[in-house]
CSV table of C-alpha atoms in Angstrom, one decimal:
chain,number,residue,atom,x,y,z
A,8,MET,CA,75.3,113.7,105.6
A,9,LYS,CA,76.3,112.7,102.4
A,10,ALA,CA,74.9,109.3,101.0
A,11,ASN,CA,76.3,107.7,97.8
A,12,LYS,CA,74.9,104.4,96.5
A,13,ASN,CA,78.2,103.3,94.7
A,14,ASN,CA,79.5,100.3,95.3
A,15,ILE,CA,83.0,100.6,97.5
A,16,ARG,CA,86.0,99.4,95.1
A,17,PRO,CA,89.1,98.1,95.1
A,18,PHE,CA,91.9,100.3,95.2
A,19,PRO,CA,94.6,99.9,92.7
A,20,VAL,CA,97.4,97.9,93.5
A,21,ASN,CA,100.7,97.3,91.5
A,22,VAL,CA,102.2,93.4,90.8
A,23,PHE,CA,104.8,91.9,92.5
A,24,HIS,CA,104.4,88.2,92.0
A,25,GLN,CA,101.9,86.8,89.4
A,26,ASN,CA,101.2,82.9,87.7
A,27,GLU,CA,101.5,82.4,84.4
A,28,LEU,CA,100.0,79.5,82.5
A,29,ASN,CA,102.0,78.3,79.9
A,30,LYS,CA,101.2,78.1,76.3
A,31,SER,CA,99.9,74.2,76.0
A,32,GLN,CA,97.7,75.1,79.4
A,33,PHE,CA,96.0,78.4,78.3
A,34,ALA,CA,94.9,76.8,75.1
A,35,GLN,CA,93.4,73.5,77.0
A,36,TRP,CA,91.8,76.3,79.1
A,37,HIS,CA,90.9,78.2,76.5
A,38,GLU,CA,89.0,75.3,74.6
A,39,GLY,CA,87.1,74.3,77.6
A,40,ARG,CA,88.4,71.6,79.0
A,41,GLY,CA,88.0,71.2,82.8
A,42,ASP,CA,91.0,69.1,84.1
A,43,LEU,CA,93.2,72.2,84.0
A,44,LEU,CA,90.9,72.9,86.6
A,45,THR,CA,93.0,70.8,89.2
A,46,THR,CA,96.8,71.5,87.3
A,47,MET,CA,98.7,74.8,89.2
A,48,THR,CA,101.9,75.9,87.6
A,49,THR,CA,105.0,77.0,89.7
A,50,PRO,CA,104.4,80.8,90.9
A,51,ARG,CA,106.8,83.4,88.9
A,52,ALA,CA,107.9,85.9,90.8
A,53,THR,CA,107.9,89.1,88.6
A,54,SER,CA,109.0,92.4,90.9
A,55,LEU,CA,108.0,94.9,88.8
A,56,SER,CA,107.0,97.5,91.3
A,57,HIS,CA,107.6,101.3,91.6
A,58,SER,CA,106.1,101.7,95.2
A,59,THR,CA,108.0,102.5,97.9
A,60,ASP,CA,105.8,100.0,100.6
A,61,TYR,CA,108.9,98.1,101.2
A,62,LEU,CA,110.3,96.5,104.1
A,63,ASP,CA,113.6,94.6,103.5
A,64,ASP,CA,112.6,94.2,99.8
A,65,VAL,CA,109.1,92.2,100.6
A,66,PRO,CA,106.4,93.1,98.4
A,67,ALA,CA,103.4,95.3,99.0
A,68,ILE,CA,101.3,93.3,97.0
A,69,ILE,CA,101.7,89.6,95.6
A,70,GLU,CA,98.7,88.9,92.8
A,71,TYR,CA,98.2,85.0,92.3
A,72,ILE,CA,96.2,83.2,90.0
A,73,TRP,CA,94.5,80.1,91.5
A,74,CYS,CA,93.0,76.9,89.5
A,75,GLY,CA,91.2,75.2,92.4
A,76,GLU,CA,93.3,73.1,93.5
A,77,SER,CA,94.4,72.4,97.5
A,78,VAL,CA,96.7,75.3,98.2
A,79,GLY,CA,97.0,74.2,102.0
A,80,LEU,CA,95.9,77.9,102.4
A,81,GLN,CA,94.3,78.9,105.6
A,82,LEU,CA,92.8,82.2,106.1
A,83,ALA,CA,91.2,83.6,109.0
A,84,ARG,CA,90.5,86.9,110.8
A,85,PRO,CA,91.5,88.1,114.6
A,86,THR,CA,88.9,89.6,116.6
A,87,PRO,CA,90.1,93.0,118.8
A,88,SER,CA,89.6,92.7,122.0
A,89,ASP,CA,88.5,96.2,122.1
A,90,ALA,CA,86.2,97.4,119.6
A,91,LYS,CA,83.8,99.2,120.8
A,92,THR,CA,80.9,101.2,119.4
A,93,VAL,CA,81.5,105.1,118.2
A,94,LEU,CA,78.4,107.1,118.9
A,95,HIS,CA,78.2,110.0,116.1
A,96,THR,CA,75.3,113.0,117.0
A,97,TRP,CA,74.2,114.9,113.7
A,98,SER,CA,72.8,117.8,115.5
A,99,ASN,CA,70.8,121.4,113.8
A,100,GLY,CA,73.9,123.5,113.0
A,101,ASP,CA,76.3,120.5,112.6
A,102,ASP,CA,77.9,120.7,108.8
A,103,ALA,CA,80.5,118.1,109.2
A,104,ASP,CA,80.6,116.0,106.4
A,105,ILE,CA,80.0,112.0,106.7
A,106,THR,CA,79.6,110.5,103.2
A,107,LEU,CA,77.9,106.8,103.5
A,108,ALA,CA,78.1,104.2,100.9
A,109,THR,CA,76.9,100.4,100.2
A,110,GLU,CA,79.2,98.1,100.2
A,111,PHE,CA,77.6,95.4,97.7
A,112,TYR,CA,78.9,92.0,98.9
A,113,SER,CA,78.8,92.5,102.2
A,114,LYS,CA,75.5,94.6,102.3
A,115,LYS,CA,77.0,96.6,104.7
A,116,VAL,CA,76.6,100.4,104.9
A,117,VAL,CA,80.3,102.6,105.3
A,118,ALA,CA,81.4,105.7,106.3
A,119,ARG,CA,83.5,106.3,102.6
A,120,ARG,CA,84.5,109.8,103.5
A,121,VAL,CA,84.8,111.6,107.0
A,122,SER,CA,85.4,115.2,107.8
A,123,LYS,CA,88.5,116.3,109.5
A,124,ARG,CA,86.3,118.4,111.7
A,125,ILE,CA,84.6,115.2,112.9
A,126,THR,CA,85.1,115.1,116.7
A,127,SER,CA,83.0,111.7,117.8
A,128,GLY,CA,86.3,109.3,116.9
A,129,VAL,CA,84.5,108.0,113.5
A,130,ARG,CA,86.8,107.6,110.6
A,131,ALA,CA,86.9,106.3,107.0
A,132,LYS,CA,86.0,102.5,106.7
A,133,PHE,CA,83.6,102.3,110.0
A,134,VAL,CA,80.9,100.5,109.6
A,135,LEU,CA,77.6,101.9,110.4
A,136,GLN,CA,75.2,99.6,112.6
A,137,SER,CA,72.1,102.1,113.5
A,138,ILE,CA,70.8,105.3,113.2
A,139,ASN,CA,68.7,106.3,116.2
A,140,GLY,CA,68.6,102.6,116.9
A,141,VAL,CA,67.6,101.3,114.2
A,142,ASP,CA,69.6,98.7,112.3
A,143,VAL,CA,71.1,100.0,108.7
A,144,LYS,CA,71.9,97.8,106.0
A,145,MET,CA,71.8,98.0,102.4
A,146,ASP,CA,68.1,96.9,101.9
A,147,ASN,CA,66.8,99.7,103.9
A,148,PHE,CA,69.7,102.3,103.2
A,149,ASN,CA,67.2,104.6,101.3
A,150,GLU,CA,64.7,104.7,104.0
A,151,MET,CA,67.0,105.3,106.6
A,152,MET,CA,68.5,108.1,104.8
A,153,VAL,CA,65.8,109.8,104.3
A,154,VAL,CA,64.7,109.2,108.3
A,155,LEU,CA,67.9,110.5,108.7
A,156,LYS,CA,67.6,113.9,107.3
A,157,THR,CA,64.0,114.6,108.0
A,158,GLY,CA,65.0,114.3,111.9
A,159,HIS,CA,67.6,116.7,110.8
A,160,ALA,CA,65.8,119.3,109.2
A,161,ALA,CA,63.1,118.9,111.9
A,162,GLY,CA,66.1,119.8,114.6
A,163,ILE,CA,66.1,116.5,116.4
A,164,PRO,CA,69.8,115.4,117.1
A,165,GLN,CA,70.2,112.4,114.9
A,166,VAL,CA,72.7,109.6,117.1
A,167,LEU,CA,74.3,107.3,114.3
A,168,ALA,CA,76.4,104.2,115.8
A,169,PHE,CA,79.5,102.8,114.2
A,170,HIS,CA,81.8,100.1,114.6
A,171,PRO,CA,85.8,100.0,113.7
A,172,ASN,CA,86.2,98.5,110.4
A,173,PRO,CA,87.0,95.0,111.1
A,174,PRO,CA,90.3,93.5,110.8
A,175,PRO,CA,92.0,92.0,107.7
A,176,VAL,CA,91.4,88.2,106.4
A,177,MET,CA,94.9,87.4,107.9
A,178,VAL,CA,96.6,84.3,106.2
A,179,LYS,CA,97.1,81.9,109.0
A,180,ASN,CA,99.1,79.7,107.7
A,181,VAL,CA,100.4,78.2,104.0
A,182,PRO,CA,102.5,75.0,103.4
A,183,GLU,CA,106.4,75.6,103.5
A,184,ASP,CA,108.0,75.0,99.9
A,185,GLY,CA,104.7,75.5,98.7
A,186,ALA,CA,103.0,77.1,95.5
A,187,LEU,CA,102.0,80.2,98.0
A,188,ASP,CA,105.3,80.4,100.0
A,189,ARG,CA,107.4,80.0,96.8
A,190,ALA,CA,105.1,83.4,95.6
A,191,GLY,CA,106.1,85.1,99.0
A,192,VAL,CA,103.1,84.7,100.5
A,193,THR,CA,103.5,84.2,104.6
A,194,THR,CA,101.6,85.0,107.2
A,195,GLU,CA,102.2,88.9,107.4
A,196,TYR,CA,99.8,89.1,104.2
A,197,GLU,CA,96.3,89.6,104.1
A,198,LEU,CA,93.6,88.4,101.4
A,199,MET,CA,92.8,91.8,99.9
A,200,THR,CA,90.4,90.4,97.0
A,201,ILE,CA,89.3,87.5,95.0
A,202,ASN,CA,88.9,88.2,91.4
A,203,HIS,CA,88.9,92.3,92.2
A,204,ILE,CA,86.2,92.1,94.6
A,205,ASN,CA,87.4,93.8,98.1
A,206,VAL,CA,86.8,91.0,101.1
A,207,GLY,CA,87.5,93.6,103.8
A,208,TYR,CA,83.7,93.7,105.1
A,209,LEU,CA,83.2,90.2,104.2
A,210,THR,CA,82.6,87.4,107.0
A,211,ILE,CA,85.1,84.8,107.2
A,212,ASP,CA,82.2,82.3,106.4
A,213,GLN,CA,81.6,84.4,103.1
A,214,VAL,CA,85.4,84.4,101.9
A,215,GLY,CA,85.1,81.0,102.1
A,216,ARG,CA,82.3,80.9,99.8
A,217,MET,CA,83.4,82.8,97.4
A,218,LEU,CA,86.7,81.3,97.5
A,219,HIS,CA,85.1,78.0,96.6
A,220,ASP,CA,82.0,79.2,94.2
A,221,SER,CA,84.2,81.8,92.3
A,222,ALA,CA,85.0,80.8,88.4
A,223,LYS,CA,88.7,79.5,88.4
A,224,PRO,CA,91.1,80.4,87.8
A,225,CYS,CA,90.6,82.9,90.2
A,226,HIS,CA,92.7,86.0,90.6
A,227,LEU,CA,93.4,86.3,94.5
A,228,THR,CA,95.6,89.7,95.4
A,229,PHE,CA,97.5,89.5,99.1
A,230,GLY,CA,99.0,92.7,101.0
A,231,TRP,CA,101.1,93.1,103.1
A,232,THR,CA,100.0,94.6,106.3
A,233,ALA,CA,101.2,96.2,109.3
A,234,LEU,CA,99.1,94.4,111.7
A,235,HIS,CA,101.8,93.3,114.7
A,236,ASP,CA,99.7,93.4,117.1
A,237,ASP,CA,100.4,90.6,119.6
A,238,ASP,CA,97.4,89.5,121.2
A,239,LEU,CA,95.5,89.3,117.2
A,240,HIS,CA,98.4,86.7,116.6
A,241,VAL,CA,97.9,85.2,119.5
A,242,HIS,CA,94.0,84.8,119.0
A,243,LEU,CA,94.9,83.8,115.4
A,244,GLU,CA,96.6,80.6,116.4
A,245,GLY,CA,94.0,79.8,118.9
A,246,LEU,CA,91.1,79.8,116.6
A,247,SER,CA,89.3,76.3,115.9
A,248,VAL,CA,88.8,74.8,112.9
A,249,ALA,CA,85.1,76.3,112.5
A,250,ASP,CA,86.6,79.7,112.1
A,251,VAL,CA,89.2,79.1,109.6
A,252,VAL,CA,88.9,79.0,105.8
A,253,THR,CA,91.4,76.5,104.1
A,254,VAL,CA,91.4,75.9,100.5
């Protein structure tokens, strides 16, 4: 079992759409004029992709520069009905590898790499919940790694409990003919990063706080997703206002 304290970092993306501030607005912003933060230019699509991740010419990645004004974007995370805890027992003589890493912003511990020899059902990006019944988070990660390795060396089976990686933070709604709609963002996209920070493991409340507290202009990355589970989409529609982030 390997431990890695490096933060999970967002994967590289190709730019498909990008907003650009005009020279006058950029000069105002560079001089520190706060009124620019309430100004938004019209998004300009620049299809520069060399990726094959297309469906009917739909871009896989949309990058958007947001200056903090209201754009009517609604975000939510569907809750799968079949999310179950996956148990993995690390026994003496078992050399199948799971590399664990801490995810800085969510404070969670995730499986960064999983050997193909693992047969318990654990997959990369799964979230480690506990070791031998003791909750594991970033704060006690080093301590629990010592407990894990010491117990294994003593010949005691170590039971690790994982949850599947959470569903993506999906776009629930964008206003028709609004700035994001013109940039190509639809309900088939997920929010992937905020200022290049991966939001995949954050709660929806944490995503909302990061959006509101982040420095503006703010770099948002949306990715087309193959999330076509009808039950999840129905769940998104039924969420209350408290479960939805709106900016």
